C-alpha cells in the first residue's frame, strides 16, 4: 500500500492494524459459522441439539462484527479529528466548526469546563464521565 503522507504516524499504523485484525476476526467467525452449519446440517439434520453449536458460533460472529464496527467508528472519528486539526488548528484554538471560541462565562463551579475530548475534540464539563459527542470514557486521562 502506498503511503501518501510525508511523516510516519505510529499511532495511526497501530489503529490500521487493529482495524484489519478485527476485520479478519469477523470474517473468520462468519466463515466458521457457515462451515459448521453446513457440516452439522449434513450429519445431524434432524437432531435438535445440533443447533447449539450453530447458535454459539452465531453469537460469536455477532460479537466480532460489533467489535469491528466499534473500531471502525473510532478510526473514522480519529481521522475526522485529525482532518479538523489540520484544517482549523488544535481544538483549544478554535471551536468545532473552526470559528474562534467566545469567552465562556462560568456561573457555577459544576459547569466549568476542564477541556476537550481526546478523541473527537468536543468540549466537556469537569465532572463528565463520557464525551457527549463520541462516547469516549473521559476518566482514562485522569
Short mmCIF file of C-alpha atoms in Angstrom, two decimals:
data_model
loop_
_atom_site.label_atom_id
_atom_site.label_comp_id
_atom_site.label_asym_id
_atom_site.label_seq_id
_atom_site.Cartn_x
_atom_site.Cartn_y
_atom_site.Cartn_z
CA UNK A 1 0.00 0.00 0.00
CA UNK A 2 1.38 3.43 -0.94
CA UNK A 3 1.99 5.89 1.91
CA UNK A 4 0.71 9.32 0.81
CA UNK A 5 1.73 11.15 3.99
CA UNK A 6 5.16 12.66 4.44
CA UNK A 7 5.62 11.61 8.06
CA UNK A 8 5.01 8.24 9.62
CA UNK A 9 2.48 8.25 12.45
CA UNK A 10 2.93 5.10 14.52
CA UNK A 11 -0.39 5.56 16.38
CA UNK A 12 -2.28 5.60 13.06
CA UNK A 13 -0.40 2.47 11.95
CA UNK A 14 -1.50 0.74 15.17
CA UNK A 15 -5.11 1.74 14.54
CA UNK A 16 -4.91 0.43 10.99
CA UNK A 17 -3.52 -2.90 12.24
CA UNK A 18 -6.27 -3.13 14.89
CA UNK A 19 -8.89 -2.48 12.21
CA UNK A 20 -7.50 -5.11 9.82
CA UNK A 21 -7.17 -7.65 12.65
CA UNK A 22 -10.77 -7.02 13.75
CA UNK A 23 -11.93 -7.39 10.12
CA UNK A 24 -10.08 -10.72 9.83
CA UNK A 25 -11.55 -11.99 13.12
CA UNK A 26 -15.04 -11.00 11.96
CA UNK A 27 -14.65 -12.77 8.60
CA UNK A 28 -13.21 -15.89 10.27
CA UNK A 29 -16.12 -16.01 12.72
CA UNK A 30 -18.72 -15.85 9.94
CA UNK A 31 -16.87 -18.38 7.77
CA UNK A 32 -16.60 -20.73 10.75
CA UNK A 33 -20.34 -20.41 11.37
CA UNK A 34 -21.11 -21.24 7.73
CA UNK A 35 -18.81 -24.28 7.68
CA UNK A 36 -20.11 -25.68 10.98
CA UNK A 37 -23.71 -25.08 9.87
CA UNK A 38 -23.19 -26.99 6.63
CA UNK A 39 -21.45 -29.91 8.36
CA UNK A 40 -23.98 -30.12 11.20
CA UNK A 41 -26.90 -29.94 8.79
CA UNK A 42 -25.39 -32.67 6.62
CA UNK A 43 -24.58 -35.01 9.51
CA UNK A 44 -27.35 -34.29 12.01
CA UNK A 45 -30.14 -32.64 10.02
CA UNK A 46 -32.95 -33.64 12.37
CA UNK A 47 -31.19 -33.53 15.75
CA UNK A 48 -32.33 -30.56 17.86
CA UNK A 49 -29.03 -30.41 19.74
CA UNK A 50 -27.15 -29.72 16.52
CA UNK A 51 -28.48 -26.15 16.76
CA UNK A 52 -26.46 -25.45 19.93
CA UNK A 53 -23.02 -25.04 18.29
CA UNK A 54 -24.56 -23.01 15.49
CA UNK A 55 -26.21 -20.61 17.94
CA UNK A 56 -22.99 -20.25 19.92
CA UNK A 57 -20.99 -19.52 16.76
CA UNK A 58 -23.67 -17.09 15.57
CA UNK A 59 -23.41 -15.13 18.84
CA UNK A 60 -19.61 -15.17 18.50
CA UNK A 61 -19.83 -13.85 14.92
CA UNK A 62 -22.21 -11.06 16.00
CA UNK A 63 -19.78 -10.12 18.82
CA UNK A 64 -16.85 -9.94 16.38
CA UNK A 65 -18.94 -7.84 13.98
CA UNK A 66 -19.82 -5.40 16.76
CA UNK A 67 -16.15 -5.16 17.78
CA UNK A 68 -15.14 -4.43 14.20
CA UNK A 69 -17.86 -1.79 13.93
CA UNK A 70 -16.69 -0.05 17.14
CA UNK A 71 -13.06 0.00 15.96
CA UNK A 72 -14.08 1.25 12.52
CA UNK A 73 -16.18 4.06 14.04
CA UNK A 74 -13.34 5.07 16.37
CA UNK A 75 -10.95 5.09 13.41
CA UNK A 76 -13.37 7.24 11.40
CA UNK A 77 -13.74 9.71 14.31
CA UNK A 78 -9.95 9.87 14.72
CA UNK A 79 -9.49 10.61 11.02
CA UNK A 80 -12.14 13.34 11.20
CA UNK A 81 -10.46 14.86 14.25
CA UNK A 82 -7.08 14.86 12.52
CA UNK A 83 -8.64 16.45 9.46
CA UNK A 84 -10.25 19.19 11.59
CA UNK A 85 -6.96 19.80 13.39
CA UNK A 86 -5.08 20.13 10.10
CA UNK A 87 -7.74 22.44 8.69
CA UNK A 88 -8.58 24.59 11.72
CA UNK A 89 -5.77 24.06 14.22
CA UNK A 90 -5.90 22.36 17.60
CA UNK A 91 -9.23 22.12 19.48
CA UNK A 92 -8.01 24.60 22.11
CA UNK A 93 -7.50 27.26 19.46
CA UNK A 94 -10.83 27.02 17.66
CA UNK A 95 -14.30 25.63 18.17
CA UNK A 96 -15.68 22.52 16.46
CA UNK A 97 -16.69 24.49 13.36
CA UNK A 98 -13.40 26.34 13.05
CA UNK A 99 -14.65 29.68 14.35
CA UNK A 100 -12.74 31.36 17.18
CA UNK A 101 -14.25 30.48 20.52
CA UNK A 102 -16.10 33.09 22.52
CA UNK A 103 -15.09 33.64 26.14
CA UNK A 104 -17.03 31.37 28.50
CA UNK A 105 -18.78 32.90 31.49
CA UNK A 106 -18.78 30.40 34.33
CA UNK A 107 -21.79 30.79 36.61
CA UNK A 108 -21.21 27.83 38.90
CA UNK A 109 -18.19 25.61 39.62
CA UNK A 110 -20.01 22.50 38.41
CA UNK A 111 -20.44 23.99 34.94
CA UNK A 112 -16.74 24.83 34.50
CA UNK A 113 -15.17 23.10 31.53
CA UNK A 114 -11.98 21.20 32.02
CA UNK A 115 -11.01 20.50 28.45
CA UNK A 116 -11.75 18.64 25.30
CA UNK A 117 -12.35 15.01 24.42
CA UNK A 118 -9.02 13.41 23.44
CA UNK A 119 -10.71 11.51 20.59
CA UNK A 120 -13.10 13.96 18.89
CA UNK A 121 -12.16 17.34 20.41
CA UNK A 122 -15.64 18.04 21.82
CA UNK A 123 -15.67 20.39 24.82
CA UNK A 124 -16.72 18.64 28.04
CA UNK A 125 -17.55 19.63 31.60
CA UNK A 126 -15.37 18.97 34.63
CA UNK A 127 -17.48 16.13 36.06
CA UNK A 128 -18.26 14.50 32.69
CA UNK A 129 -17.55 10.77 32.58
CA UNK A 130 -18.21 10.21 28.88
CA UNK A 131 -17.92 12.52 25.87
CA UNK A 132 -21.37 13.65 24.75
CA UNK A 133 -20.32 13.56 21.08
CA UNK A 134 -18.49 10.25 20.66
CA UNK A 135 -18.94 8.38 23.96
CA UNK A 136 -15.24 8.20 24.86
CA UNK A 137 -14.53 7.46 28.53
CA UNK A 138 -13.03 10.71 29.84
CA UNK A 139 -11.82 9.10 33.08
CA UNK A 140 -8.96 7.35 31.25
CA UNK A 141 -6.85 10.50 31.25
CA UNK A 142 -7.37 11.07 34.99
#
